[in-house]
Tab-separated table of C-alpha atoms in Angstrom:
chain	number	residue	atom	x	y	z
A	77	UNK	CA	135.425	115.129	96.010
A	78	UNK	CA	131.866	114.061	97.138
A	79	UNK	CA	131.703	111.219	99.328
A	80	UNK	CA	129.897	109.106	96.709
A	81	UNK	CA	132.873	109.805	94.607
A	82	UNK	CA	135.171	108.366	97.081
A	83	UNK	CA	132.901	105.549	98.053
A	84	UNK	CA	132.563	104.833	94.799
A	85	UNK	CA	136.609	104.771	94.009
A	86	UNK	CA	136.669	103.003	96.727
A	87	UNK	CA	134.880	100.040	95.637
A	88	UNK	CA	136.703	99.914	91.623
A	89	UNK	CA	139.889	99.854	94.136
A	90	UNK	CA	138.432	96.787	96.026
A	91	UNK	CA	136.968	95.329	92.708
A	92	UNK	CA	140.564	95.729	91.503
A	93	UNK	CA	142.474	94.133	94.475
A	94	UNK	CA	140.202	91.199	93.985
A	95	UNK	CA	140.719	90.875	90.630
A	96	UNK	CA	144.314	90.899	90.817
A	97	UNK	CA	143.987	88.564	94.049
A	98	UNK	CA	142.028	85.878	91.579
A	99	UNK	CA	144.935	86.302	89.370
A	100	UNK	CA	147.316	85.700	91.246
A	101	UNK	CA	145.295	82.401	92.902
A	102	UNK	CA	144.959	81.359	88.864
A	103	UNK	CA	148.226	81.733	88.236
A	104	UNK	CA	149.161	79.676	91.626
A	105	UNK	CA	147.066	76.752	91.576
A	106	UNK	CA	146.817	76.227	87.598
A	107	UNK	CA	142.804	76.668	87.254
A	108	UNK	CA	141.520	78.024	83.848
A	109	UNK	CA	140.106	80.901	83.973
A	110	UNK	CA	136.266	79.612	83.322
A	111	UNK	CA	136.948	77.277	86.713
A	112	UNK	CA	138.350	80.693	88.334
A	113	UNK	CA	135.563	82.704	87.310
A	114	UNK	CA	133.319	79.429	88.486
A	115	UNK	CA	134.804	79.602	91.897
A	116	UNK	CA	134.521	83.188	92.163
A	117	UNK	CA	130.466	83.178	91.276
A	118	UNK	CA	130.423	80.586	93.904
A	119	UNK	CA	131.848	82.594	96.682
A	120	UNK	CA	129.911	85.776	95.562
A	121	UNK	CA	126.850	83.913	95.863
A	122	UNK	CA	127.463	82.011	99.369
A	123	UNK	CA	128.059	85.644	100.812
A	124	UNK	CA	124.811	87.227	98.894
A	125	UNK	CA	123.127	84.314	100.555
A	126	UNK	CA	124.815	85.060	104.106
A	127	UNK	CA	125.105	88.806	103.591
A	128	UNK	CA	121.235	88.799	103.001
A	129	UNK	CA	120.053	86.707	105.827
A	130	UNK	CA	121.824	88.923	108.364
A	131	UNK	CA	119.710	92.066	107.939
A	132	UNK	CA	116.233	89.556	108.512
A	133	UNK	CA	117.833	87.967	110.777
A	134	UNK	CA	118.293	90.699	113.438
A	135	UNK	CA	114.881	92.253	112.173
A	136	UNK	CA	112.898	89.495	113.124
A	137	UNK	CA	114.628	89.182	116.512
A	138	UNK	CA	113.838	92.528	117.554
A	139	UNK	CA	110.614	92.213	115.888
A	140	UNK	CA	109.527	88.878	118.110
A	141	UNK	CA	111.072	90.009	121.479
A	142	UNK	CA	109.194	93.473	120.928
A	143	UNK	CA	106.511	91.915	120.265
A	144	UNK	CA	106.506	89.174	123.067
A	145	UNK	CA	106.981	91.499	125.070
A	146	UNK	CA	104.020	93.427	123.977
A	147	UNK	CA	101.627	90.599	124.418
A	148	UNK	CA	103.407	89.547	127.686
A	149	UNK	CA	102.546	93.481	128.990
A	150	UNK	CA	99.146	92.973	127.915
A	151	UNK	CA	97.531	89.717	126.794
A	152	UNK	CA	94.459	90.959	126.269
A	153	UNK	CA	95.707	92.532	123.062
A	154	UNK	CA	97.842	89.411	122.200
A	155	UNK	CA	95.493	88.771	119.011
A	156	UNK	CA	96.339	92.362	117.275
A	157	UNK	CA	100.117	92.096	118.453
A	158	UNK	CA	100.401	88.536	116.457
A	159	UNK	CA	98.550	89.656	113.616
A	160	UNK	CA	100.742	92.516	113.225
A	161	UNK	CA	104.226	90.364	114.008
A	162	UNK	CA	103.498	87.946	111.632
A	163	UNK	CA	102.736	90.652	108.928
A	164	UNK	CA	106.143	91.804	109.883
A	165	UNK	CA	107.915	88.686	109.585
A	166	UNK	CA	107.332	88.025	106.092
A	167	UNK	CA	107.544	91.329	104.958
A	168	UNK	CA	110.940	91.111	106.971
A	169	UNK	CA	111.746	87.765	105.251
A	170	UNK	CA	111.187	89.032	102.111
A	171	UNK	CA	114.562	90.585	102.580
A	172	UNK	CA	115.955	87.190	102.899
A	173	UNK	CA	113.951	85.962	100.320
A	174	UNK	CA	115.243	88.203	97.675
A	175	UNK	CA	119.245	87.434	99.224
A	176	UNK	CA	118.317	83.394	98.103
A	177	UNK	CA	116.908	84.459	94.491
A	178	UNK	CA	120.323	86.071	94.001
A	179	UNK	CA	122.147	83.151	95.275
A	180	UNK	CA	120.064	80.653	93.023
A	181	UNK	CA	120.646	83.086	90.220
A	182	UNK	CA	124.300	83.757	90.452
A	183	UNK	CA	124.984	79.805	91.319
A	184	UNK	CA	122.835	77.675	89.075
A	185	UNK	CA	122.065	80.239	86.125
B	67	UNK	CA	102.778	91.937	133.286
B	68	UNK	CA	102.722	88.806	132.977
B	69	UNK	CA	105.693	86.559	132.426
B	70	UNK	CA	106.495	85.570	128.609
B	71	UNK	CA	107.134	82.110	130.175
B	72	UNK	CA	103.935	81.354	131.809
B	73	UNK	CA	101.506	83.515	129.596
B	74	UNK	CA	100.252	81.747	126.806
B	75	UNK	CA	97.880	82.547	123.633
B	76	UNK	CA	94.102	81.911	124.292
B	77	UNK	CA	91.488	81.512	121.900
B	78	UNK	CA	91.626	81.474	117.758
B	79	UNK	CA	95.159	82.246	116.633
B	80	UNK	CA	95.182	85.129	114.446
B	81	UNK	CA	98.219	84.298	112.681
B	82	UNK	CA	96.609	81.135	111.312
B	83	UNK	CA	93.804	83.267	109.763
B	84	UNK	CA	95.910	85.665	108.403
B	85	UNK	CA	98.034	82.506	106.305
B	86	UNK	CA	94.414	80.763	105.495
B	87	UNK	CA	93.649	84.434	104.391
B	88	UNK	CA	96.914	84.213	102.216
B	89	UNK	CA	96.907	80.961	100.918
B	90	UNK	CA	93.084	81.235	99.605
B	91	UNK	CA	95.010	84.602	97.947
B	92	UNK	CA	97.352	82.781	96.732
B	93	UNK	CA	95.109	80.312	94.758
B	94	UNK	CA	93.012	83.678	93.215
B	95	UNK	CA	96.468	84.460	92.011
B	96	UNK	CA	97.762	81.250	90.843
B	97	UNK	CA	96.171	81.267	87.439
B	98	UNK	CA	97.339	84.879	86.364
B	99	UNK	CA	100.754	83.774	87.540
B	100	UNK	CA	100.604	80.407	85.436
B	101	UNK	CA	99.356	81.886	82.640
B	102	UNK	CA	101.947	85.012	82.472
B	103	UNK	CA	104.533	82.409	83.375
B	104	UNK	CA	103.719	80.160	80.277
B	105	UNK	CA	103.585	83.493	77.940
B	106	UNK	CA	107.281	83.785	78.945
B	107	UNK	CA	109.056	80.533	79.432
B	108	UNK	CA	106.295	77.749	77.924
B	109	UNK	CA	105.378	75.126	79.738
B	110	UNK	CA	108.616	74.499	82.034
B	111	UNK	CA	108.062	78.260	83.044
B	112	UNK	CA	104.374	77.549	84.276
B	113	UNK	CA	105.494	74.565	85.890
B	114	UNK	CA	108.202	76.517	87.661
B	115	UNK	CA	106.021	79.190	88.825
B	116	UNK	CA	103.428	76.534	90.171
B	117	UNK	CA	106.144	75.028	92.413
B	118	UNK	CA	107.094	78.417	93.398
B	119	UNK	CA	104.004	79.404	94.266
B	120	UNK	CA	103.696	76.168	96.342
B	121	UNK	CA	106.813	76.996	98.131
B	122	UNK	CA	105.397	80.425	99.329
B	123	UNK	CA	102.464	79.216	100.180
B	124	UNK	CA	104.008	76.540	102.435
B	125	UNK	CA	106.246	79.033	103.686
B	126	UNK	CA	103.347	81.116	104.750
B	127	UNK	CA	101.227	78.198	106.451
B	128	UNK	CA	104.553	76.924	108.160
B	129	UNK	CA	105.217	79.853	109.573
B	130	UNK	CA	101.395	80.552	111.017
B	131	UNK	CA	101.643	76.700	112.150
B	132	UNK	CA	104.911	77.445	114.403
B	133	UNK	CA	103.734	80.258	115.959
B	134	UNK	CA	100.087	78.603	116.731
B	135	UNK	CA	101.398	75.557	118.406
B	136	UNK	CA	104.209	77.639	120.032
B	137	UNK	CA	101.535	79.819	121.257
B	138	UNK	CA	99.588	77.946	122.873
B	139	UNK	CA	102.673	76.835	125.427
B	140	UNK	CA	103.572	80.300	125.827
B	141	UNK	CA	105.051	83.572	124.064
B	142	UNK	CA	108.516	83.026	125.089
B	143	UNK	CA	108.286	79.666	122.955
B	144	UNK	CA	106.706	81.394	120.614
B	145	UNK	CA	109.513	83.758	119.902
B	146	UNK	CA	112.205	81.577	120.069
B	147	UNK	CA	109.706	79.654	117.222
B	148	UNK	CA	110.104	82.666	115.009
B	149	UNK	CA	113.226	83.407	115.152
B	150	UNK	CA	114.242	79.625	114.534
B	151	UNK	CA	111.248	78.914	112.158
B	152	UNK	CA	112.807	81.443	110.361
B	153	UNK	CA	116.215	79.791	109.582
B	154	UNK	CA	114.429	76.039	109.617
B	155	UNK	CA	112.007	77.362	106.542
B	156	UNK	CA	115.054	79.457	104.730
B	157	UNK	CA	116.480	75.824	104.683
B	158	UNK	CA	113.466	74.048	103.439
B	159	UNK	CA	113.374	76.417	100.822
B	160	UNK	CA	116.894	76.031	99.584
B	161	UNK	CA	116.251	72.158	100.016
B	162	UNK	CA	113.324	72.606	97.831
B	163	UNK	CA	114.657	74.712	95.362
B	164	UNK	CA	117.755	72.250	95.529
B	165	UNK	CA	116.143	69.151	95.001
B	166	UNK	CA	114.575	69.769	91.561
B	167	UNK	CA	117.204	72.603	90.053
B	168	UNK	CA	118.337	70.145	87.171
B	169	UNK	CA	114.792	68.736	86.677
B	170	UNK	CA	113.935	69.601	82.959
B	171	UNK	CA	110.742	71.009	84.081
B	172	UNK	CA	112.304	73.458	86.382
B	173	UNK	CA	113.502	76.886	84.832
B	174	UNK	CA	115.441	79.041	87.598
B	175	UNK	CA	114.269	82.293	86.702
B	176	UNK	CA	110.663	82.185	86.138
B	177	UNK	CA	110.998	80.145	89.988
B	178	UNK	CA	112.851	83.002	91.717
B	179	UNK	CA	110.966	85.617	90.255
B	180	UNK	CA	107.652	83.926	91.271
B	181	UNK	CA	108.891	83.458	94.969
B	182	UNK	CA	109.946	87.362	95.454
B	183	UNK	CA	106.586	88.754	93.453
B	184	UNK	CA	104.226	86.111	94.534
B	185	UNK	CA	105.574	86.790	98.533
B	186	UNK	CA	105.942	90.240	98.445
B	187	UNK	CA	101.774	90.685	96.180
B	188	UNK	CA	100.152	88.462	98.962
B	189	UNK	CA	101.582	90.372	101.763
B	190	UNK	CA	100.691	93.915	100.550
B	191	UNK	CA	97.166	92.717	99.277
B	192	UNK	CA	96.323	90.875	102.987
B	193	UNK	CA	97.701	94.494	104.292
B	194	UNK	CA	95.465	95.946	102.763
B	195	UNK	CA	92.455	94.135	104.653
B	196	UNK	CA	94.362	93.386	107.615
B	197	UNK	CA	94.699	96.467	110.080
B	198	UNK	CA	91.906	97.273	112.380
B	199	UNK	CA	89.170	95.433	110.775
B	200	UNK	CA	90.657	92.343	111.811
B	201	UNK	CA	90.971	93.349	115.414
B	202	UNK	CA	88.174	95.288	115.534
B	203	UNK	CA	85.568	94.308	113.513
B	204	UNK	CA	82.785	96.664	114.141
B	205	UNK	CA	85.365	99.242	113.086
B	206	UNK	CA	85.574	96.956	109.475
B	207	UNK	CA	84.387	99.925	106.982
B	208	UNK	CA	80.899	99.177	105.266
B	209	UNK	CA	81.003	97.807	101.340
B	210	UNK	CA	80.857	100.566	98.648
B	211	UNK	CA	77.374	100.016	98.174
B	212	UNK	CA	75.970	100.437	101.335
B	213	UNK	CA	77.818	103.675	101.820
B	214	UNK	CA	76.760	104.549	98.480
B	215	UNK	CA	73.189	104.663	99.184
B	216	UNK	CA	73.505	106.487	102.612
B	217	UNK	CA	72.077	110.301	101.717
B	218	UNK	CA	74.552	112.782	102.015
B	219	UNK	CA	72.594	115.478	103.341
């Protein structure tokens, strides 16, 4: 079996588990299933939100303290090193960007 | 080397060209976005996409803003402005996007799509003229026609 396969059965497993897990928290605290399905879109999208902002998060540190560093090495080329870091922090927080369009999308559509 | 702490930015900050650069972008855009926008959703679409487009562009100038004041004190500030900056405008976002999500002018899509495009168009067309030309301006390639008329042989 490749290991996309198993990946991949890997994931219906967790999809099941969570399913069943939702279930089982319907069946305990009496919600209907639109207010389970309600809560579940809401805790999807908090973590797409979270999830996403991680990634940017650490790229723009390494980014910045590269780049300070840079400039701090040689400030006569501070100008080009800017330039070029703030180029790469919004392409970087595009990443983020994209993580709150899903969030708004899964919570308020 | 100098220390991040003491050594500071001198002179024009480049940054705050590069979002003046983006914004004025951003307003060439705004019409073909409005107008695409009201094809597809009407009227709350367009309005939608202008408020998106707003947001971006505030984004943008924000962020160009932090890092020239921060600058000017020194790069260490600087960094710690752009890392920062960069979860203080994720929140103004989501606080603007917040703020007028059950306004009957405001239709989600047409809002989050124009955020994602509008960010990720104005970046890649500012790439295009940023690179060395900015830097190095004698190095800034001459317009088509100029090179045009130079004889080839």
């Amino acid at each position: 079996m490749s290991v996309l396969a198993q990946v991949a059965n890997g994931l219906a497993d967790v999809a099941q588990d969570v399913v069943e897990l939702a279930q089982e928290a319907t069946d305990a605290t009496g919600l209907t299933a639109d207010e389970a399905k309600a809560n579940a879109a809401a805790s999807g999208a908090g973590m797409a939100y979270g999830l996403a902002a991680i990634g940017p998060g650490i790229g723009i540190g390494y980014l910045v303290g590269q780049a300070v560093q840079a400039m701090a090495r040689q400030p006569e080329s501070a100008g080009q090193v800017q330039t070029t870091m703030f180029l790469g922090i919004a392409f970087t927080e595009a990443l983020a960007l994209i993580g709150f369009v899903v969030f708004i999308l899964l919570k308020f559509v | 080397m100098g220390s991040p702490m003491t050594t500071r930015l001198e002179g024009p900050a480049p940054a705050m060209s590069v979002a003046l650069d983006l914004v004025k972008r951003g307003l060439y855009l705004a019409p073909v976005a409005l107008i695409a926008s009201a094809v597809f959703w009407g009227g709350a679409g367009a309005a939608s996409t202008a408020y998106g487009l707003a947001i971006v562009l505030v984004n943008f100038f924000l962020a160009a803003w932090l890092l020239q004041v921060t600058g000017r004190i020194s790069f260490a500030l600087m960094g710690a402005a752009a890392m920062f900056g960069f979860l203080l405008r994720l929140g103004l976002i989501f606080l603007a996007v917040l703020l007028v999500k059950d306004q009957a002018w405001v239709e989600l899509i047409p809002l989050g799509l124009t955020i994602i495009i509008t960010h990720l168009a104005l970046l890649f067309w500012e790439l295009k003229y940023v690179s060395a030309s900015l830097a190095f301006p004698g190095l800034k390639p001459p317009p088509v026609e100029a090179s045009a008329s130079t004889p080839s042989a």
